[in-house]
Amino acid sequence: MMIKIPICPECKKELPLNSTRCHHCSKSVSAVKFRSVFSWNWADRAFLLFSVLIFVSFFMPWFPGKFLSRENPLSPLNLLLHLVDLDVEFLVSYDVLRMVLIVPLFSFLLFLMVYLGDGLKTTPFPGIFLIVCILVSVFTFIFQTLGGVFQWGAAFLFSGGFLYYLQQCYKKGTLGRISSYLLFIFILASIFLYLFDLSIKFYARLDLIILGETWGFFMAWTVSCLLVLLAVLYHMRSIEDFWMVIFALGFSVIAYSTLVHPFFVSGPLKFFADNLHETFVQLAAHIRIVGIALIIAIATGVPVGIYITRHPGAAGIVLYISSILITIPSIAMFGFMMPILSTIDNAWDGVSGIGIGVVPAVVALSLYSLLPIVRNTYIALKSVDPATIEAGKGMGMTNFQLLIQLQLPLSAPIIMAGVRTAVVMGIAIAAIAAYIGAGGLGLFVSEGLQMSTNNSVIAGAIAMSLLAIVADIFLAKAEDWITPTGLKIKQATE
Amino acid sequence: MGTMLSLQKVTKIYPGAGHIKAVDELSFDLEEGEICTLVGPSGCGKTTAMKMINRLISITSGKIIIDGKDISRLNTIELRRSIGYVIQNIGLFPNMTIGENIAIIPKLLKWDRAKIDEKVQRLLEIVNLDPDEYKDRYPKELSGGQQQRIGVARGMAGDPPIMLMDEPFGAIDPINREHLQNEFLKIQEKVKKTIVFVTHDIDEAIKMGDKICLLRDGHLVQFASPEEMLTHPKNDFVADFAGGDRTLKRLNLFTVKRAMKDNPPIINQDETIETARNLFSEINTRYLIAVNSEGRLTGMIDKQDIPGKALLVKDAVAPTNAWLTSQSSLKDGLSEIFSHDYGFLIVVDDAKKVLGWLHTEDIKETLKG
Ligand SMILES: Nc1ncnc2c1ncn2[C@@H]1O[C@H](COP(=O)(O)OP(=O)(O)OP(=O)(O)O)[C@@H](O)[C@H]1O
Ligand SMILES: [Mg+2]
């Protein structure tokens, strides 16, 4: 079943038998190395398919005797509890069981693979995976025992590892690409089914639900597994490929239990699904507050930055004031805003009620955003090479022409970086603005805290982080776009 | 031609720094179309003196007059646009392409598109950079020397009557520098700009300058033509700065044409050997210069090396490379004489017509004046 195929010692690619020159890297080959490869016949494939299915069905509800169920006196958990005579409530959860059982199992397989698998040392990712899996199993155990919040940490850790795995698979050529596509489809399918079909039930609570209710999920899961398996078996050539199948299946289980369920079935995404309309309304409110504040901050911050570059005396004072502004706690800042604005309001017409709500929020946020924008403008303008400015002046450019043609284009990327900081900070601070009635995603957090609905708090937090990440990515693109081409070029080596 | 640029007791004291006079009562006049090289050791105030002319640095006391107008009464921006400026550290705009950099002043002066494009094209050719290849590159994609050449091109772009150049060829390798200097002098022949040219290299100062202004610690030490500065250094400092080999340096100031004698021993290559033998004994020389019927150099005949069966001069001529064109400097002439055994050098014009010959004695005569 195992055969050895010759590989080029340089580029590690396969060689035809008895070749003296590698046709990939066209180096002459003196000492040919070998890689162990499975030589599959259909019996082997059937065997593998069968064993994997057995493995998978450990986690399936219809597995004979409900292997992991507490009602089964022979289940490992009950045996364990008997042995150590412990009644540990947290172990009741099916999730925990899976974490405790699956992860070490996978770690062990990985360990075998890395240390016993011969040709595998050439690729880094099994090693990385070993580490990730060990870490994950340790952390998951700790987090599970510590409770809810930490479970989120584990979930994030897993989603990171999962994405990394997908990416690595993708790089591995056709096979990897196919399996990563399938995995992705699988995850999407699970999400879809859970959000829109099964909504509340989770198959871990097997004892409580009727199988018929979850058939959609299981079908999707099984079909995806089979697809992955078939695709992989068909293309599989080496040991690495084999382990990739195992990863794919194992990870789909881990990903499901750590990612899909807590996120989508009982967690904040369910909250989003239930409150879709409200989410968009508050998202829009949030963006509006930050956006208006940003426009105000840019419109004042950039000119102020330009001014203080030309008047060094003012620079110290302005930068000092804006750094003091930024140290005021946001809740206090909103507190200051209200009486000040109310006074203005009263003196003005007394009916528009600008003392509370969006106006103080916007004013406070633009004050916060001033520092990064003013400071970056100042630093950027200062750091323009004095020689270029002198050349421009000497050629008879007016201050304004110098500013428009030279200083601002050269400073744009740094100013934009300041804007990015301001936006990300603004999105975070705007959360507090919900307390003074400005609305926004912070509302979910504040209401959630008042009513102790964790999902609401977490949903608000996630929405704001996503908003911040998306805004940052978008602004990074803008930064790249605004940077003059001449600055992006790497300096020629002289 | 009147006085174009006149500095009158110009003084600069930088605030702070112990009130040292960076430039101390500097006065000189520059005719229209002259190049004045400002030389002196580092920190002697060359850059300062130059920047006061386009008012990048304010004058502490004294006056600068350009074309009869006191610059302190002119609009700064217009003054600067009428003065080409090449700075010591290049200062190209990194956000603009090479073409855009050169076009800055023409654009400020609101020239039309076609004229600007043509100007950019021509200037790039002048500074020896292929326009098609370099026009759309960015400064960071050029080497230091190439950037400096662009700096020079940019300074010339607006066709200013006056140019200020601060060590414009400082970062360029000797071969390209020589080329640029020669190109620059050639253009200057045609455009006759008034140029203040800062350098710390006395050879460059001698080569480029119609006048040399030698500064030391802000004082004017000597303001004179290169010839005068080399023959009559005002004091030991000037003599030192010009160097022990200043007599040799003077060789650069003269052309071969100026020193040569115009009675070379010529023989037409179609004459018979007999005529040649007669000529040898008549003027008592070992070598004759052979020319064709148009008077162009074909080679040399050595009296002691005439093949026996030769009938015509043509048969005895050996090709030679002991010749130089008449515009070459005496320095090259001298070097050429020493690199051949003839003891003299043939001077030809661009068409290789023989104009005269040059001996070391002629050079000595010329240097004596
Ligand atoms: N902005 C300034 N403030 C104070 N002193 C200055 C300033 N610029 C120049 N100096 C001083 O003035 C003197 C003349 O400087 P300048 O730049 O004119 O020298 P330079 O002849 O151009 O020298 P280099 O050949 O090194 O360029 C120096 O002693 C220098 O230290
Ligand atoms: Mg200088």
mmCIF file of C-alpha atoms in Angstrom, chain A residues 3-305:
data_model
loop_
_atom_site.group_PDB
_atom_site.id
_atom_site.type_symbol
_atom_site.label_atom_id
_atom_site.label_comp_id
_atom_site.label_asym_id
_atom_site.label_seq_id
_atom_site.Cartn_x
_atom_site.Cartn_y
_atom_site.Cartn_z
ATOM 1 C CA ILE A 3 5.150 3.227 -2.292
ATOM 2 C CA LYS A 4 8.037 5.642 -2.546
ATOM 3 C CA ILE A 5 8.200 8.253 -5.252
ATOM 4 C CA PRO A 6 11.353 10.178 -6.125
ATOM 5 C CA ILE A 7 11.351 13.920 -5.393
ATOM 6 C CA CYS A 8 13.785 16.644 -6.286
ATOM 7 C CA PRO A 9 15.944 17.549 -3.250
ATOM 8 C CA GLU A 10 15.790 21.236 -4.228
ATOM 9 C CA CYS A 11 12.195 22.061 -4.973
ATOM 10 C CA LYS A 12 10.630 18.972 -3.373
ATOM 11 C CA LYS A 13 8.506 18.266 -6.394
ATOM 12 C CA GLU A 14 7.934 14.868 -7.865
ATOM 13 C CA LEU A 15 10.298 13.513 -10.462
ATOM 14 C CA PRO A 16 9.765 10.906 -13.139
ATOM 15 C CA LEU A 17 11.656 7.724 -12.337
ATOM 16 C CA ASN A 18 15.361 7.668 -13.240
ATOM 17 C CA SER A 19 15.539 11.329 -14.208
ATOM 18 C CA THR A 20 18.784 13.232 -13.839
ATOM 19 C CA ARG A 21 17.356 16.719 -14.186
ATOM 20 C CA CYS A 22 14.436 18.253 -12.363
ATOM 21 C CA HIS A 23 12.002 19.664 -14.875
ATOM 22 C CA HIS A 24 10.519 22.016 -12.276
ATOM 23 C CA CYS A 25 13.577 23.896 -11.165
ATOM 24 C CA SER A 26 15.847 22.585 -13.969
ATOM 25 C CA LYS A 27 18.661 21.711 -11.625
ATOM 26 C CA SER A 28 20.535 18.506 -12.128
ATOM 27 C CA VAL A 29 19.606 15.961 -9.517
ATOM 28 C CA SER A 30 22.388 14.059 -7.839
ATOM 29 C CA ALA A 31 20.847 12.593 -4.717
ATOM 30 C CA VAL A 32 17.184 11.843 -5.303
ATOM 31 C CA LYS A 33 15.030 11.848 -2.194
ATOM 32 C CA PHE A 34 11.922 9.803 -1.744
ATOM 33 C CA ARG A 35 8.496 10.553 -0.439
ATOM 34 C CA SER A 36 6.237 7.859 0.882
ATOM 35 C CA VAL A 37 2.935 7.759 -0.852
ATOM 36 C CA PHE A 38 -0.200 5.785 -0.499
ATOM 37 C CA SER A 39 -0.942 3.729 -3.462
ATOM 38 C CA TRP A 40 -4.665 3.497 -3.309
ATOM 39 C CA ASN A 41 -6.715 0.691 -4.609
ATOM 40 C CA TRP A 42 -10.464 0.732 -4.304
ATOM 41 C CA ALA A 43 -10.441 -1.583 -1.343
ATOM 42 C CA ASP A 44 -8.181 0.841 0.507
ATOM 43 C CA ARG A 45 -10.453 3.686 -0.333
ATOM 44 C CA ALA A 46 -13.503 1.847 0.830
ATOM 45 C CA PHE A 47 -11.780 0.950 4.041
ATOM 46 C CA LEU A 48 -10.742 4.505 4.666
ATOM 47 C CA LEU A 49 -14.199 5.796 3.876
ATOM 48 C CA PHE A 50 -15.699 3.327 6.243
ATOM 49 C CA SER A 51 -13.326 4.073 9.093
ATOM 50 C CA VAL A 52 -13.794 7.788 8.718
ATOM 51 C CA LEU A 53 -17.534 7.361 8.706
ATOM 52 C CA ILE A 54 -17.312 5.364 11.895
ATOM 53 C CA PHE A 55 -15.187 8.084 13.381
ATOM 54 C CA VAL A 56 -17.587 10.752 12.303
ATOM 55 C CA SER A 57 -20.594 8.926 13.550
ATOM 56 C CA PHE A 58 -19.253 9.063 17.079
ATOM 57 C CA PHE A 59 -20.631 12.508 17.018
ATOM 58 C CA MET A 60 -23.838 11.690 15.272
ATOM 59 C CA PRO A 61 -27.020 11.198 17.195
ATOM 60 C CA TRP A 62 -27.938 7.911 15.592
ATOM 61 C CA PHE A 63 -24.782 6.205 16.653
ATOM 62 C CA PRO A 64 -25.842 2.933 18.257
ATOM 63 C CA GLY A 65 -26.129 3.125 21.984
ATOM 64 C CA LYS A 66 -25.691 6.926 22.067
ATOM 65 C CA PHE A 67 -22.081 6.566 22.804
ATOM 66 C CA LEU A 68 -21.653 9.853 24.576
ATOM 67 C CA SER A 69 -25.015 10.116 26.216
ATOM 68 C CA ARG A 70 -25.324 10.108 29.975
ATOM 69 C CA GLU A 71 -28.167 7.755 29.734
ATOM 70 C CA ASN A 72 -25.859 5.117 28.408
ATOM 71 C CA PRO A 73 -24.202 3.585 31.448
ATOM 72 C CA LEU A 74 -21.302 2.468 29.325
ATOM 73 C CA SER A 75 -20.551 5.861 27.856
ATOM 74 C CA PRO A 76 -17.045 7.114 28.517
ATOM 75 C CA LEU A 77 -18.320 9.963 30.632
ATOM 76 C CA ASN A 78 -20.214 7.741 32.963
ATOM 77 C CA LEU A 79 -17.239 5.433 33.158
ATOM 78 C CA LEU A 80 -15.035 8.350 33.958
ATOM 79 C CA LEU A 81 -17.418 9.679 36.571
ATOM 80 C CA HIS A 82 -17.544 6.310 38.130
ATOM 81 C CA LEU A 83 -13.826 6.067 38.216
ATOM 82 C CA VAL A 84 -13.103 9.393 39.797
ATOM 83 C CA ASP A 85 -16.373 9.566 41.616
ATOM 84 C CA LEU A 86 -17.018 13.102 40.698
ATOM 85 C CA ASP A 87 -20.205 14.867 39.912
ATOM 86 C CA VAL A 88 -19.027 17.719 37.836
ATOM 87 C CA GLU A 89 -21.960 19.599 36.420
ATOM 88 C CA PHE A 90 -20.145 21.327 33.638
ATOM 89 C CA LEU A 91 -19.214 18.063 32.060
ATOM 90 C CA VAL A 92 -22.827 17.421 31.349
ATOM 91 C CA SER A 93 -22.720 19.662 28.385
ATOM 92 C CA TYR A 94 -22.260 17.817 25.181
ATOM 93 C CA ASP A 95 -19.998 20.624 23.920
ATOM 94 C CA VAL A 96 -17.584 20.109 26.720
ATOM 95 C CA LEU A 97 -17.532 16.431 26.071
ATOM 96 C CA ARG A 98 -16.672 16.938 22.505
ATOM 97 C CA MET A 99 -13.987 19.391 23.314
ATOM 98 C CA VAL A 100 -12.508 17.137 25.893
ATOM 99 C CA LEU A 101 -12.593 14.077 23.697
ATOM 100 C CA ILE A 102 -12.077 15.333 20.197
ATOM 101 C CA VAL A 103 -9.344 17.810 20.648
ATOM 102 C CA PRO A 104 -6.850 15.583 22.425
ATOM 103 C CA LEU A 105 -7.640 12.889 19.933
ATOM 104 C CA PHE A 106 -6.783 15.167 17.077
ATOM 105 C CA SER A 107 -3.724 16.398 18.837
ATOM 106 C CA PHE A 108 -2.590 12.845 19.189
ATOM 107 C CA LEU A 109 -3.174 12.108 15.527
ATOM 108 C CA LEU A 110 -1.280 15.206 14.599
ATOM 109 C CA PHE A 111 1.500 14.225 16.875
ATOM 110 C CA LEU A 112 1.750 10.832 15.201
ATOM 111 C CA MET A 113 1.669 12.451 11.840
ATOM 112 C CA VAL A 114 4.370 14.980 12.499
ATOM 113 C CA TYR A 115 6.761 12.673 14.277
ATOM 114 C CA LEU A 116 6.118 9.431 12.495
ATOM 115 C CA GLY A 117 5.044 10.545 9.057
ATOM 116 C CA ASP A 118 8.136 10.458 6.924
ATOM 117 C CA GLY A 119 7.647 12.905 4.077
ATOM 118 C CA LEU A 120 5.653 15.340 6.133
ATOM 119 C CA LYS A 121 8.410 17.352 7.666
ATOM 120 C CA THR A 122 8.654 19.269 4.437
ATOM 121 C CA THR A 123 5.471 21.173 5.071
ATOM 122 C CA PRO A 124 5.131 23.488 8.027
ATOM 123 C CA PHE A 125 1.444 23.383 8.527
ATOM 124 C CA PRO A 126 0.967 20.057 10.306
ATOM 125 C CA GLY A 127 3.397 21.357 12.922
ATOM 126 C CA ILE A 128 1.536 24.587 13.259
ATOM 127 C CA PHE A 129 -1.656 22.656 13.535
ATOM 128 C CA LEU A 130 -0.336 20.458 16.224
ATOM 129 C CA ILE A 131 0.473 23.513 18.267
ATOM 130 C CA VAL A 132 -2.855 25.158 17.529
ATOM 131 C CA CYS A 133 -4.780 22.058 18.470
ATOM 132 C CA ILE A 134 -2.915 21.498 21.695
ATOM 133 C CA LEU A 135 -3.388 25.120 22.650
ATOM 134 C CA VAL A 136 -7.018 24.932 21.730
ATOM 135 C CA SER A 137 -7.660 21.836 23.758
ATOM 136 C CA VAL A 138 -5.951 23.311 26.783
ATOM 137 C CA PHE A 139 -7.671 26.649 26.465
ATOM 138 C CA THR A 140 -11.023 25.167 25.738
ATOM 139 C CA PHE A 141 -10.861 23.091 28.814
ATOM 140 C CA ILE A 142 -9.949 26.062 30.922
ATOM 141 C CA PHE A 143 -12.506 28.286 29.303
ATOM 142 C CA GLN A 144 -15.258 25.778 29.537
ATOM 143 C CA THR A 145 -14.681 25.398 33.226
ATOM 144 C CA LEU A 146 -14.482 29.122 33.748
ATOM 145 C CA GLY A 147 -17.720 29.891 32.016
ATOM 146 C CA GLY A 148 -19.433 31.820 29.311
ATOM 147 C CA VAL A 149 -17.211 34.763 28.498
ATOM 148 C CA PHE A 150 -14.189 32.604 28.057
ATOM 149 C CA GLN A 151 -16.036 30.312 25.789
ATOM 150 C CA TRP A 152 -16.081 33.262 23.437
ATOM 151 C CA GLY A 153 -12.365 33.482 23.601
ATOM 152 C CA ALA A 154 -12.131 29.865 22.606
ATOM 153 C CA ALA A 155 -14.589 30.425 19.814
ATOM 154 C CA PHE A 156 -12.549 33.286 18.421
ATOM 155 C CA LEU A 157 -9.375 31.279 18.720
ATOM 156 C CA PHE A 158 -11.006 28.507 16.791
ATOM 157 C CA SER A 159 -12.385 30.729 14.112
ATOM 158 C CA GLY A 160 -8.893 32.134 13.602
ATOM 159 C CA GLY A 161 -7.406 28.659 13.362
ATOM 160 C CA PHE A 162 -10.173 27.591 11.087
ATOM 161 C CA LEU A 163 -9.675 30.456 8.668
ATOM 162 C CA TYR A 164 -5.955 29.808 8.725
ATOM 163 C CA TYR A 165 -6.606 26.190 7.944
ATOM 164 C CA LEU A 166 -8.852 27.118 5.029
ATOM 165 C CA GLN A 167 -6.197 29.411 3.686
ATOM 166 C CA GLN A 168 -3.505 26.769 4.007
ATOM 167 C CA CYS A 169 -5.738 24.222 2.302
ATOM 168 C CA TYR A 170 -6.353 26.679 -0.438
ATOM 169 C CA LYS A 171 -2.653 27.077 -1.080
ATOM 170 C CA LYS A 172 -2.211 23.332 -1.369
ATOM 171 C CA GLY A 173 -3.353 23.066 -4.950
ATOM 172 C CA THR A 174 -6.487 21.604 -6.464
ATOM 173 C CA LEU A 175 -7.140 19.134 -3.741
ATOM 174 C CA GLY A 176 -6.772 21.611 -0.945
ATOM 175 C CA ARG A 177 -8.852 24.096 -2.825
ATOM 176 C CA ILE A 178 -11.668 21.625 -3.274
ATOM 177 C CA SER A 179 -11.662 20.601 0.347
ATOM 178 C CA SER A 180 -11.570 24.193 1.519
ATOM 179 C CA TYR A 181 -14.484 25.058 -0.740
ATOM 180 C CA LEU A 182 -16.433 22.136 0.573
ATOM 181 C CA LEU A 183 -15.664 22.989 4.152
ATOM 182 C CA PHE A 184 -16.748 26.491 3.549
ATOM 183 C CA ILE A 185 -19.967 25.372 1.921
ATOM 184 C CA PHE A 186 -20.538 23.053 4.804
ATOM 185 C CA ILE A 187 -20.166 25.779 7.358
ATOM 186 C CA LEU A 188 -22.404 28.103 5.391
ATOM 187 C CA ALA A 189 -24.982 25.391 5.023
ATOM 188 C CA SER A 190 -24.956 24.726 8.739
ATOM 189 C CA ILE A 191 -25.339 28.373 9.485
ATOM 190 C CA PHE A 192 -28.149 28.709 7.041
ATOM 191 C CA LEU A 193 -30.018 25.731 8.305
ATOM 192 C CA TYR A 194 -29.653 26.738 11.882
ATOM 193 C CA LEU A 195 -30.628 30.305 11.415
ATOM 194 C CA PHE A 196 -33.627 29.735 9.275
ATOM 195 C CA ASP A 197 -34.738 26.207 9.839
ATOM 196 C CA LEU A 198 -33.897 24.805 13.198
ATOM 197 C CA SER A 199 -33.318 28.046 15.043
ATOM 198 C CA ILE A 200 -33.340 26.971 18.672
ATOM 199 C CA LYS A 201 -32.543 23.347 19.015
ATOM 200 C CA PHE A 202 -29.067 22.089 19.184
ATOM 201 C CA TYR A 203 -28.243 18.538 18.599
ATOM 202 C CA ALA A 204 -26.174 18.306 21.737
ATOM 203 C CA ARG A 205 -29.394 18.209 23.698
ATOM 204 C CA LEU A 206 -30.216 15.007 21.977
ATOM 205 C CA ASP A 207 -32.276 13.672 24.757
ATOM 206 C CA LEU A 208 -34.637 16.592 24.521
ATOM 207 C CA ILE A 209 -35.358 16.831 20.845
ATOM 208 C CA ILE A 210 -36.837 14.674 18.214
ATOM 209 C CA LEU A 211 -34.506 13.637 15.432
ATOM 210 C CA GLY A 212 -36.942 14.685 12.785
ATOM 211 C CA GLU A 213 -36.474 18.281 13.747
ATOM 212 C CA THR A 214 -32.811 18.315 12.938
ATOM 213 C CA TRP A 215 -32.749 16.213 9.815
ATOM 214 C CA GLY A 216 -31.846 19.229 7.656
ATOM 215 C CA PHE A 217 -28.669 19.845 9.511
ATOM 216 C CA PHE A 218 -27.619 16.257 9.646
ATOM 217 C CA MET A 219 -28.310 15.777 6.006
ATOM 218 C CA ALA A 220 -26.222 18.766 5.105
ATOM 219 C CA TRP A 221 -23.478 17.669 7.384
ATOM 220 C CA THR A 222 -23.367 14.111 6.183
ATOM 221 C CA VAL A 223 -23.603 15.036 2.556
ATOM 222 C CA SER A 224 -20.824 17.575 2.935
ATOM 223 C CA CYS A 225 -18.654 15.053 4.712
ATOM 224 C CA LEU A 226 -19.238 12.524 1.978
ATOM 225 C CA LEU A 227 -18.496 15.069 -0.696
ATOM 226 C CA VAL A 228 -15.279 16.078 0.984
ATOM 227 C CA LEU A 229 -14.303 12.500 1.419
ATOM 228 C CA LEU A 230 -15.074 11.496 -2.121
ATOM 229 C CA ALA A 231 -13.296 14.459 -3.599
ATOM 230 C CA VAL A 232 -10.315 13.893 -1.409
ATOM 231 C CA LEU A 233 -10.167 10.166 -1.956
ATOM 232 C CA TYR A 234 -10.319 10.649 -5.645
ATOM 233 C CA HIS A 235 -7.445 13.110 -5.709
ATOM 234 C CA MET A 236 -5.453 11.815 -2.815
ATOM 235 C CA ARG A 237 -1.914 10.878 -3.636
ATOM 236 C CA SER A 238 0.250 11.296 -0.582
ATOM 237 C CA ILE A 239 0.130 10.998 3.161
ATOM 238 C CA GLU A 240 -0.328 14.707 3.476
ATOM 239 C CA ASP A 241 -3.474 14.474 1.485
ATOM 240 C CA PHE A 242 -4.765 11.781 3.741
ATOM 241 C CA TRP A 243 -4.173 13.869 6.801
ATOM 242 C CA MET A 244 -5.847 16.713 5.150
ATOM 243 C CA VAL A 245 -9.029 14.699 4.986
ATOM 244 C CA ILE A 246 -8.765 13.968 8.631
ATOM 245 C CA PHE A 247 -8.209 17.620 9.375
ATOM 246 C CA ALA A 248 -11.116 18.586 7.233
ATOM 247 C CA LEU A 249 -13.503 16.270 8.961
ATOM 248 C CA GLY A 250 -12.170 16.887 12.410
ATOM 249 C CA PHE A 251 -12.203 20.539 11.931
ATOM 250 C CA SER A 252 -15.685 20.551 10.653
ATOM 251 C CA VAL A 253 -16.742 18.971 13.917
ATOM 252 C CA ILE A 254 -14.685 21.307 16.047
ATOM 253 C CA ALA A 255 -15.759 24.285 14.032
ATOM 254 C CA TYR A 256 -19.327 23.307 14.363
ATOM 255 C CA SER A 257 -19.287 22.874 18.064
ATOM 256 C CA THR A 258 -17.212 25.943 18.823
ATOM 257 C CA LEU A 259 -18.227 28.267 16.077
ATOM 258 C CA VAL A 260 -21.561 27.451 14.595
ATOM 259 C CA HIS A 261 -23.464 26.609 17.666
ATOM 260 C CA PRO A 262 -22.455 29.323 20.086
ATOM 261 C CA PHE A 263 -22.472 31.975 17.401
ATOM 262 C CA PHE A 264 -25.430 31.146 15.338
ATOM 263 C CA VAL A 265 -27.749 28.882 17.201
ATOM 264 C CA SER A 266 -28.032 30.234 20.671
ATOM 265 C CA GLY A 267 -25.727 33.251 20.563
ATOM 266 C CA PRO A 268 -25.597 36.837 19.384
ATOM 267 C CA LEU A 269 -26.178 36.003 15.749
ATOM 268 C CA LYS A 270 -29.509 34.621 16.733
ATOM 269 C CA PHE A 271 -30.040 37.937 18.405
ATOM 270 C CA PHE A 272 -29.242 39.659 15.149
ATOM 271 C CA ALA A 273 -31.529 37.363 13.260
ATOM 272 C CA ASP A 274 -34.353 38.135 15.675
ATOM 273 C CA ASN A 275 -33.672 41.868 15.657
ATOM 274 C CA LEU A 276 -32.587 42.422 12.111
ATOM 275 C CA HIS A 277 -34.457 45.624 11.528
ATOM 276 C CA GLU A 278 -33.444 47.199 14.832
ATOM 277 C CA THR A 279 -29.822 46.251 14.131
ATOM 278 C CA PHE A 280 -29.779 48.131 10.880
ATOM 279 C CA VAL A 281 -31.484 51.159 12.380
ATOM 280 C CA GLN A 282 -28.950 51.381 15.189
ATOM 281 C CA LEU A 283 -26.069 50.670 12.821
ATOM 282 C CA ALA A 284 -27.169 53.609 10.694
ATOM 283 C CA ALA A 285 -27.476 55.797 13.789
ATOM 284 C CA HIS A 286 -24.002 54.772 14.887
ATOM 285 C CA ILE A 287 -22.463 55.481 11.508
ATOM 286 C CA ARG A 288 -24.240 58.814 11.368
ATOM 287 C CA ILE A 289 -22.896 59.992 14.722
ATOM 288 C CA VAL A 290 -19.328 58.924 13.939
ATOM 289 C CA GLY A 291 -19.542 60.206 10.371
ATOM 290 C CA ILE A 292 -20.754 63.687 11.232
ATOM 291 C CA ALA A 293 -18.233 63.974 14.051
ATOM 292 C CA LEU A 294 -15.493 62.865 11.667
ATOM 293 C CA ILE A 295 -16.408 65.412 9.031
ATOM 294 C CA ILE A 296 -16.385 68.153 11.656
ATOM 295 C CA ALA A 297 -13.081 66.916 13.051
ATOM 296 C CA ILE A 298 -11.416 66.787 9.628
ATOM 297 C CA ALA A 299 -12.790 70.166 8.614
ATOM 298 C CA THR A 300 -11.369 71.760 11.748
ATOM 299 C CA GLY A 301 -8.414 69.461 12.518
ATOM 300 C CA VAL A 302 -6.600 69.679 9.193
ATOM 301 C CA PRO A 303 -6.662 73.486 8.962
ATOM 302 C CA VAL A 304 -5.636 73.722 12.622
ATOM 303 C CA GLY A 305 -2.791 71.294 11.895
#
